[in-house]
Short mmCIF file of C-alpha atoms and ligand atoms in Angstrom, two decimals:
data_model
loop_
_atom_site.label_atom_id
_atom_site.label_comp_id
_atom_site.label_asym_id
_atom_site.label_seq_id
_atom_site.Cartn_x
_atom_site.Cartn_y
_atom_site.Cartn_z
CA MET A 1 -0.01 -0.03 0.00
CA THR A 2 1.26 3.50 -0.81
CA ILE A 3 0.23 5.96 1.82
CA GLU A 4 -0.12 9.55 0.46
CA THR A 5 2.03 12.08 2.18
CA ILE A 6 2.22 15.86 2.35
CA GLU A 7 5.04 18.30 3.23
CA VAL A 8 4.49 20.34 6.38
CA GLU A 9 6.57 23.53 6.77
CA GLY A 10 9.15 23.02 9.52
CA LEU A 11 9.07 19.18 9.53
CA ALA A 12 11.82 17.23 7.83
CA THR A 13 9.70 14.12 7.25
CA PRO A 14 6.71 14.08 4.88
CA VAL A 15 3.53 13.45 6.88
CA SER A 16 0.97 10.73 6.06
CA ARG A 17 -2.41 12.16 4.85
CA ILE A 18 -4.18 10.00 7.41
CA GLY A 19 -3.28 10.74 11.03
CA LEU A 20 -4.32 8.62 14.00
CA GLY A 21 -6.53 10.67 16.39
CA THR A 22 -6.16 9.63 19.99
CA TRP A 23 -8.85 11.53 21.82
CA ALA A 24 -10.93 8.38 22.38
CA ILE A 25 -7.75 6.61 23.59
CA GLY A 26 -7.72 9.02 26.52
CA GLY A 27 -11.11 7.58 27.61
CA TRP A 28 -12.68 10.84 28.83
CA MET A 29 -15.84 11.69 26.92
CA TRP A 30 -15.55 8.37 25.08
CA GLY A 31 -16.75 5.95 27.75
CA GLY A 32 -13.35 4.75 28.93
CA THR A 33 -10.16 3.28 27.36
CA ASP A 34 -8.20 0.06 27.13
CA GLU A 35 -4.49 0.63 27.28
CA LYS A 36 -3.45 -2.60 25.59
CA ASP A 37 -5.67 -1.97 22.55
CA SER A 38 -4.62 1.69 22.49
CA ILE A 39 -0.86 0.89 22.34
CA ALA A 40 -1.65 -1.78 19.71
CA VAL A 41 -3.51 0.62 17.41
CA ILE A 42 -0.83 3.28 17.70
CA ARG A 43 1.83 0.73 16.72
CA ARG A 44 -0.39 -0.73 13.96
CA ALA A 45 -0.76 2.76 12.51
CA LEU A 46 3.05 3.37 12.55
CA ASP A 47 3.76 -0.07 11.08
CA SER A 48 1.30 0.66 8.31
CA GLY A 49 3.01 3.94 7.33
CA VAL A 50 0.67 6.34 9.18
CA ASN A 51 3.27 8.44 10.90
CA LEU A 52 1.11 11.25 12.25
CA ILE A 53 -0.22 10.68 15.81
CA ASP A 54 -2.49 13.49 17.06
CA THR A 55 -3.01 13.85 20.80
CA ALA A 56 -3.58 16.50 23.46
CA PRO A 57 -3.08 16.91 27.22
CA ALA A 58 -6.79 17.41 27.69
CA TYR A 59 -7.59 13.95 26.26
CA GLY A 60 -8.12 12.00 29.46
CA PHE A 61 -6.30 14.71 31.44
CA GLY A 62 -2.91 13.41 30.40
CA ALA A 63 -3.93 9.80 29.77
CA SER A 64 -3.82 9.97 25.98
CA GLU A 65 -0.31 11.56 25.89
CA GLU A 66 0.85 8.95 28.42
CA ILE A 67 -0.41 6.07 26.31
CA VAL A 68 1.17 7.61 23.20
CA GLY A 69 4.44 7.92 25.11
CA LYS A 70 4.27 4.20 26.14
CA ALA A 71 3.44 3.16 22.59
CA LEU A 72 6.41 5.10 21.19
CA ALA A 73 8.90 3.59 23.63
CA ASP A 74 10.88 0.56 22.41
CA GLY A 75 12.04 2.05 19.13
CA TYR A 76 8.86 3.60 17.75
CA ARG A 77 9.61 7.32 18.46
CA HIS A 78 11.64 7.82 15.25
CA LYS A 79 8.73 6.53 13.12
CA ALA A 80 6.26 9.07 14.54
CA VAL A 81 5.37 12.68 13.84
CA ILE A 82 3.80 13.68 17.16
CA ALA A 83 1.16 16.36 16.97
CA THR A 84 0.00 17.46 20.37
CA LYS A 85 -1.76 20.55 21.70
CA VAL A 86 -1.57 23.19 24.38
CA ALA A 87 -3.66 25.84 26.10
CA LEU A 88 -6.52 23.98 27.70
CA GLU A 89 -6.48 23.58 31.46
CA TRP A 90 -8.77 21.44 33.56
CA GLN A 91 -10.38 21.45 36.93
CA ASP A 92 -12.81 18.99 38.50
CA GLY A 93 -13.36 17.27 35.15
CA LYS A 94 -14.05 20.43 33.24
CA VAL A 95 -11.74 22.07 30.63
CA PHE A 96 -11.19 25.75 30.10
CA ARG A 97 -9.14 27.71 27.59
CA ASN A 98 -5.84 29.15 28.80
CA SER A 99 -3.29 30.37 26.22
CA SER A 100 -1.22 32.45 28.64
CA PRO A 101 2.57 32.21 28.26
CA ALA A 102 2.87 30.91 31.90
CA ARG A 103 0.39 28.13 31.18
CA ILE A 104 2.16 27.14 27.94
CA ARG A 105 5.64 27.11 29.63
CA HIS A 106 4.25 24.85 32.34
CA GLU A 107 2.33 22.55 30.00
CA VAL A 108 5.13 21.86 27.57
CA GLU A 109 7.26 20.25 30.26
CA ASP A 110 4.40 18.02 31.39
CA THR A 111 3.70 17.02 27.83
CA LEU A 112 7.35 16.10 27.04
CA ARG A 113 7.45 14.02 30.22
CA ARG A 114 4.21 12.19 29.37
CA LEU A 115 5.25 11.57 25.77
CA ARG A 116 8.75 10.40 26.95
CA THR A 117 10.46 12.52 24.35
CA ASP A 118 12.64 15.67 24.22
CA TYR A 119 10.83 17.34 21.27
CA ILE A 120 7.33 17.68 19.89
CA ASP A 121 7.04 17.62 16.12
CA LEU A 122 3.89 19.78 15.80
CA TYR A 123 2.59 21.92 18.68
CA GLN A 124 -0.93 23.26 18.21
CA VAL A 125 -2.96 25.80 20.19
CA HIS A 126 -6.05 23.72 20.98
CA TRP A 127 -8.64 26.59 21.08
CA PRO A 128 -8.28 30.39 20.81
CA ASP A 129 -8.43 32.04 24.23
CA PRO A 130 -10.34 35.34 24.10
CA LEU A 131 -8.56 36.44 27.32
CA VAL A 132 -5.03 36.34 25.89
CA PRO A 133 -3.83 38.24 22.77
CA ILE A 134 -2.90 35.70 20.08
CA GLU A 135 0.43 37.52 19.50
CA GLU A 136 1.51 36.72 23.09
CA THR A 137 0.63 33.01 22.63
CA ALA A 138 2.47 32.91 19.31
CA ALA A 139 5.54 34.54 20.78
CA VAL A 140 6.03 32.03 23.54
CA LEU A 141 5.43 29.18 21.14
CA ASN A 142 7.98 30.64 18.81
CA ASP A 143 10.51 30.71 21.68
CA LEU A 144 9.86 27.02 22.32
CA ARG A 145 10.50 26.36 18.64
CA LYS A 146 13.82 28.23 18.75
CA GLU A 147 14.75 26.33 21.92
CA GLY A 148 14.27 23.02 19.99
CA LYS A 149 11.46 21.71 22.17
CA VAL A 150 9.06 22.07 19.25
CA ARG A 151 9.69 21.66 15.53
CA ALA A 152 6.61 23.26 13.94
CA LEU A 153 3.60 25.27 15.10
CA GLY A 154 -0.09 24.82 14.50
CA VAL A 155 -3.46 26.11 15.68
CA SER A 156 -6.87 24.48 16.03
CA ASN A 157 -10.37 26.00 15.81
CA PHE A 158 -8.95 29.38 14.66
CA SER A 159 -10.53 31.70 12.17
CA PRO A 160 -8.53 33.21 9.25
CA ALA A 161 -8.26 36.56 11.22
CA GLN A 162 -6.96 34.71 14.24
CA MET A 163 -4.39 32.88 12.03
CA ASP A 164 -3.36 36.22 10.59
CA ALA A 165 -2.66 37.47 14.06
CA PHE A 166 -0.61 34.38 14.90
CA ARG A 167 1.39 34.59 11.63
CA ARG A 168 2.40 38.18 12.32
CA VAL A 169 4.55 36.79 15.16
CA ALA A 170 5.49 33.19 14.40
CA PRO A 171 5.58 30.77 11.44
CA LEU A 172 2.33 28.79 11.26
CA SER A 173 2.41 25.39 9.56
CA THR A 174 -0.97 23.86 10.19
CA THR A 175 -4.52 24.38 11.38
CA GLN A 176 -6.88 21.76 12.82
CA PRO A 177 -10.58 22.43 12.15
CA PRO A 178 -13.59 20.11 12.22
CA TYR A 179 -14.17 18.78 8.76
CA ASN A 180 -16.08 15.90 7.21
CA LEU A 181 -18.76 15.61 4.54
CA PHE A 182 -21.47 16.53 7.09
CA GLU A 183 -19.49 19.37 8.75
CA ARG A 184 -18.01 21.63 6.16
CA ASP A 185 -18.07 25.21 7.42
CA ILE A 186 -14.37 25.56 6.64
CA ASP A 187 -15.10 25.37 2.90
CA ARG A 188 -16.12 29.04 3.19
CA ASP A 189 -13.01 30.53 4.61
CA VAL A 190 -10.45 28.30 6.40
CA LEU A 191 -9.74 25.92 3.50
CA PRO A 192 -9.15 28.77 0.97
CA TYR A 193 -6.88 30.41 3.58
CA VAL A 194 -4.88 27.19 3.98
CA LYS A 195 -4.36 27.01 0.25
CA GLN A 196 -3.44 30.70 -0.05
CA HIS A 197 -0.78 30.49 2.64
CA GLY A 198 0.62 27.00 2.01
CA LEU A 199 -0.65 25.59 5.33
CA VAL A 200 -1.94 22.08 5.89
CA ALA A 201 -5.39 21.40 7.50
CA LEU A 202 -5.56 18.46 9.88
CA ALA A 203 -9.29 17.66 9.57
CA TYR A 204 -10.72 16.40 12.82
CA GLY A 205 -13.80 14.27 13.16
CA ALA A 206 -13.22 12.99 9.61
CA LEU A 207 -15.54 10.13 10.42
CA CYS A 208 -18.01 12.41 12.24
CA ARG A 209 -17.43 10.69 15.54
CA GLY A 210 -18.00 7.29 14.02
CA LEU A 211 -21.16 8.01 12.06
CA LEU A 212 -19.33 7.86 8.73
CA ALA A 213 -17.72 4.49 9.60
CA GLY A 214 -21.14 3.05 8.74
CA ARG A 215 -21.73 0.84 11.75
CA ILE A 216 -23.92 3.22 13.82
CA GLY A 217 -27.71 2.62 13.56
CA VAL A 218 -30.70 4.37 14.97
CA ALA A 219 -30.69 2.09 18.04
CA THR A 220 -26.96 2.09 18.79
CA SER A 221 -26.39 3.18 22.42
CA PHE A 222 -23.36 4.80 23.93
CA GLU A 223 -22.02 4.02 27.39
CA GLY A 224 -20.70 5.99 30.38
CA ASP A 225 -19.51 9.58 29.51
CA ASP A 226 -19.50 9.02 25.75
CA LEU A 227 -20.04 12.46 24.23
CA ARG A 228 -22.28 11.03 21.56
CA GLN A 229 -25.06 10.87 24.14
CA HIS A 230 -25.11 14.70 23.95
CA ASP A 231 -24.16 15.17 20.30
CA PRO A 232 -27.30 16.57 18.49
CA LYS A 233 -26.49 14.45 15.51
CA PHE A 234 -26.92 11.30 17.51
CA ARG A 235 -30.29 12.34 19.09
CA ALA A 236 -33.79 12.35 17.78
CA PRO A 237 -34.93 13.62 15.34
CA ARG A 238 -31.58 14.04 13.57
CA ARG A 239 -30.08 10.57 14.22
CA GLU A 240 -32.50 9.03 11.70
CA GLN A 241 -31.65 11.57 9.02
CA TYR A 242 -27.86 11.10 9.40
CA VAL A 243 -28.04 7.30 9.59
CA ALA A 244 -30.19 7.26 6.46
CA ALA A 245 -27.69 9.50 4.64
CA VAL A 246 -24.81 7.22 5.66
CA LYS A 247 -26.66 4.21 4.32
CA ALA A 248 -27.32 5.95 0.99
CA LEU A 249 -23.61 7.11 0.78
CA ASP A 250 -22.53 3.53 1.43
CA VAL A 251 -24.66 2.32 -1.56
CA PHE A 252 -23.25 5.16 -3.68
CA ALA A 253 -19.61 4.27 -2.70
CA ARG A 254 -20.10 0.54 -3.36
CA ASP A 255 -21.86 1.06 -6.70
CA ASN A 256 -19.48 3.61 -8.05
CA PHE A 257 -16.08 2.81 -6.49
CA ASP A 258 -16.40 -0.62 -4.89
CA LYS A 259 -15.61 1.04 -1.54
CA SER A 260 -17.35 1.45 1.81
CA VAL A 261 -18.76 4.67 3.15
CA LEU A 262 -15.77 4.86 5.54
CA ALA A 263 -13.29 4.91 2.66
CA LEU A 264 -15.52 7.43 0.87
CA ALA A 265 -15.55 9.73 3.89
CA VAL A 266 -11.80 9.69 4.28
CA ARG A 267 -11.26 10.20 0.51
CA TRP A 268 -13.76 13.11 0.54
CA VAL A 269 -11.54 14.92 3.09
CA LEU A 270 -8.36 14.18 1.17
CA ASP A 271 -9.69 15.40 -2.19
CA ARG A 272 -10.85 18.80 -0.87
CA GLY A 273 -7.48 20.52 -0.61
CA ARG A 274 -4.26 20.51 1.41
CA THR A 275 -5.72 18.22 4.01
CA ILE A 276 -4.88 15.35 6.36
CA ALA A 277 -7.76 13.25 7.66
CA LEU A 278 -7.55 12.53 11.38
CA TRP A 279 -9.08 9.08 12.06
CA GLY A 280 -9.99 8.32 15.61
CA ALA A 281 -9.42 4.59 16.13
CA ARG A 282 -8.99 2.83 19.46
CA ARG A 283 -8.28 -0.77 18.52
CA PRO A 284 -6.16 -2.16 15.68
CA SER A 285 -9.11 -3.71 13.75
CA GLN A 286 -10.61 -0.25 13.26
CA LEU A 287 -7.71 0.54 10.92
CA ASP A 288 -8.42 -2.47 8.70
CA GLY A 289 -9.90 -0.16 6.06
CA LEU A 290 -6.85 2.05 5.86
CA GLU A 291 -5.60 1.11 2.42
CA ALA A 292 -9.04 1.48 0.82
CA ALA A 293 -8.69 5.23 1.25
CA PHE A 294 -5.74 5.47 -1.16
CA GLY A 295 -5.19 4.99 -4.88
CA TRP A 296 -8.37 6.61 -6.19
CA ARG A 297 -9.97 10.09 -6.32
CA LEU A 298 -13.31 11.82 -6.22
CA ASP A 299 -14.04 14.21 -9.10
CA ASP A 300 -16.45 17.18 -9.28
CA LYS A 301 -19.31 14.95 -10.46
CA ALA A 302 -18.82 12.65 -7.44
CA PHE A 303 -18.72 15.64 -5.06
CA ALA A 304 -22.00 16.89 -6.52
CA GLN A 305 -23.66 13.48 -6.18
CA ILE A 306 -22.53 13.23 -2.54
CA ASP A 307 -23.97 16.76 -1.89
CA ALA A 308 -27.24 15.65 -3.39
CA ILE A 309 -27.44 12.59 -1.15
CA VAL A 310 -26.68 14.58 1.99
CA ALA A 311 -29.27 17.24 1.01
CA GLN A 312 -31.86 14.51 0.33
CA PHE A 313 -31.62 12.93 3.80
CA VAL A 314 -30.32 15.56 6.17
CA LYS A 315 -33.13 18.09 6.46
CA ASP A 316 -32.05 19.52 9.79
CA PRO A 317 -28.22 19.80 9.62
CA VAL A 318 -26.23 20.70 12.71
CA GLY A 319 -22.51 21.28 13.31
CA PRO A 320 -19.97 20.18 15.96
CA GLU A 321 -20.36 23.45 18.00
CA PHE A 322 -21.45 21.50 21.09
CA MET A 323 -17.81 20.43 21.64
CA ALA A 324 -16.37 23.95 22.16
CA PRO A 325 -14.89 24.38 25.67
CA PRO A 326 -15.66 27.58 27.63
CA GLN A 327 -13.29 30.37 28.42
CA ARG A 328 -11.98 30.81 32.00
CA LEU A 329 -14.14 32.78 34.44
CA LEU A 330 -12.17 35.62 35.80
CA ALA A 331 -12.68 36.67 39.42
CA ALA A 332 -14.79 39.79 39.63
P1 NAP B 401 -13.73 10.44 14.42
O1 NAP B 401 -12.42 10.13 13.92
O2 NAP B 401 -14.67 11.17 13.50
O3 NAP B 401 -14.51 9.17 14.97
C1 NAP B 401 -13.91 8.35 15.94
C2 NAP B 401 -14.74 7.11 16.17
O4 NAP B 401 -15.04 6.45 14.94
C3 NAP B 401 -14.06 6.08 17.04
O5 NAP B 401 -14.09 6.35 18.36
C4 NAP B 401 -14.88 4.83 16.59
O6 NAP B 401 -16.08 4.72 17.36
C5 NAP B 401 -15.28 5.08 15.20
N1 NAP B 401 -14.47 4.30 14.26
C6 NAP B 401 -13.20 4.49 13.81
N2 NAP B 401 -12.82 3.57 12.98
C7 NAP B 401 -13.87 2.75 12.85
C8 NAP B 401 -14.12 1.58 12.08
N3 NAP B 401 -13.21 1.05 11.29
N4 NAP B 401 -15.35 0.99 12.18
C9 NAP B 401 -16.27 1.45 13.02
N5 NAP B 401 -16.16 2.55 13.76
C10 NAP B 401 -14.95 3.17 13.68
O7 NAP B 401 -13.74 11.36 15.75
P2 NAP B 401 -12.69 12.03 16.66
O8 NAP B 401 -11.92 10.99 17.44
O9 NAP B 401 -13.52 13.04 17.38
O10 NAP B 401 -11.71 12.82 15.74
C11 NAP B 401 -10.50 12.28 15.32
C12 NAP B 401 -9.36 12.99 16.03
O11 NAP B 401 -9.41 14.39 15.80
C13 NAP B 401 -9.40 12.92 17.59
O12 NAP B 401 -9.05 11.65 18.07
C14 NAP B 401 -8.47 13.99 17.93
O13 NAP B 401 -7.16 13.63 17.75
C15 NAP B 401 -8.89 15.09 16.90
N6 NAP B 401 -9.86 16.05 17.45
C16 NAP B 401 -9.49 17.35 17.64
C17 NAP B 401 -10.35 18.28 18.10
C18 NAP B 401 -9.85 19.70 18.30
O14 NAP B 401 -10.55 20.58 18.90
N7 NAP B 401 -8.67 20.03 17.80
C19 NAP B 401 -11.70 17.95 18.38
C20 NAP B 401 -12.12 16.65 18.11
C21 NAP B 401 -11.18 15.71 17.66
P3 NAP B 401 -16.17 3.76 18.65
O15 NAP B 401 -15.39 4.48 19.69
O16 NAP B 401 -17.67 3.72 18.93
O17 NAP B 401 -15.63 2.43 18.26
#
């Protein structure tokens, strides 16, 4: 299998256009985790040529980064491009935005320790913090880059204006927005910006939290603290619409390309621009369909047919906004 790659400014190694997302591996908001399966899926990804591993301190309050660190021990570190994040803090199980230089200085050391490494390949601001000027955040991140703790810088959930502010102070290599064939707000502004400035977009939720993997039905239930219990797409009346759209997309993919809806969803992200699809898998078998995403392309006619199917079934579309963490409350 030939895995497609893309150059990311500041990184010496070309990056695979599928990245392994490890939010669910942290357990929190995904109904728990299994460390053995998690380590196995990370190594499976790396052995298959997927070198990008996306994590964050907030995923399981350190648990995801720790598991990634364990998986990369024993000779795997050199195979991996580690993308992690910064600037969310947590208290009593709740996360808040904090992009202050002091927070970032503190967090980077915790992250390096958890990941068992002395450098981070791609360091991304997880969410913009309205309480801290973006230029201040970018300046401290640029210092970390010059100190060698970080190779390249990225942002996540930023608008073009916010990326402009960042780029006035520090080199910006990537952005990480939500993007899949049901959630495509970034077509309007972020994706054209990415193209114009030679960035790369790491599309998160490429499988729409599992919907586009094709196994979720109207009766599928989610356990524990799984965020899909609160996701409006997974609740009545929208669940039926989205599940019906996925079924129709699966028929379309099989009839036209001899592929599943999962491969179609990943390919859709890859054929939209300078993108990488983040695929959240938490056990090795979930990566079985990896190679089906490569070696073919969607053209304009296929994009239009997909749009028509989505419009036919999803009458009441909704985005991923429910996931946005709040800003800090300042003492009065
Ligand atoms: P996702 O990739 O759209 O979906 C993940 C879920 O899809 C998995 O938990 C799994 O569900 C299901 N799945 C995966 N492969 C499957 C297969 N072969 N068959 C059946 N089901 C399969 O969602 P995501 O994890 O939210 O997003 C991906 C990554 O993007 C995250 O891990 C994280 O790294 C990143 N992310 C970033 C942000 C941000 O603010 N920057 C926000 C969200 C996500 P089950 O668990 O039910 O098996």
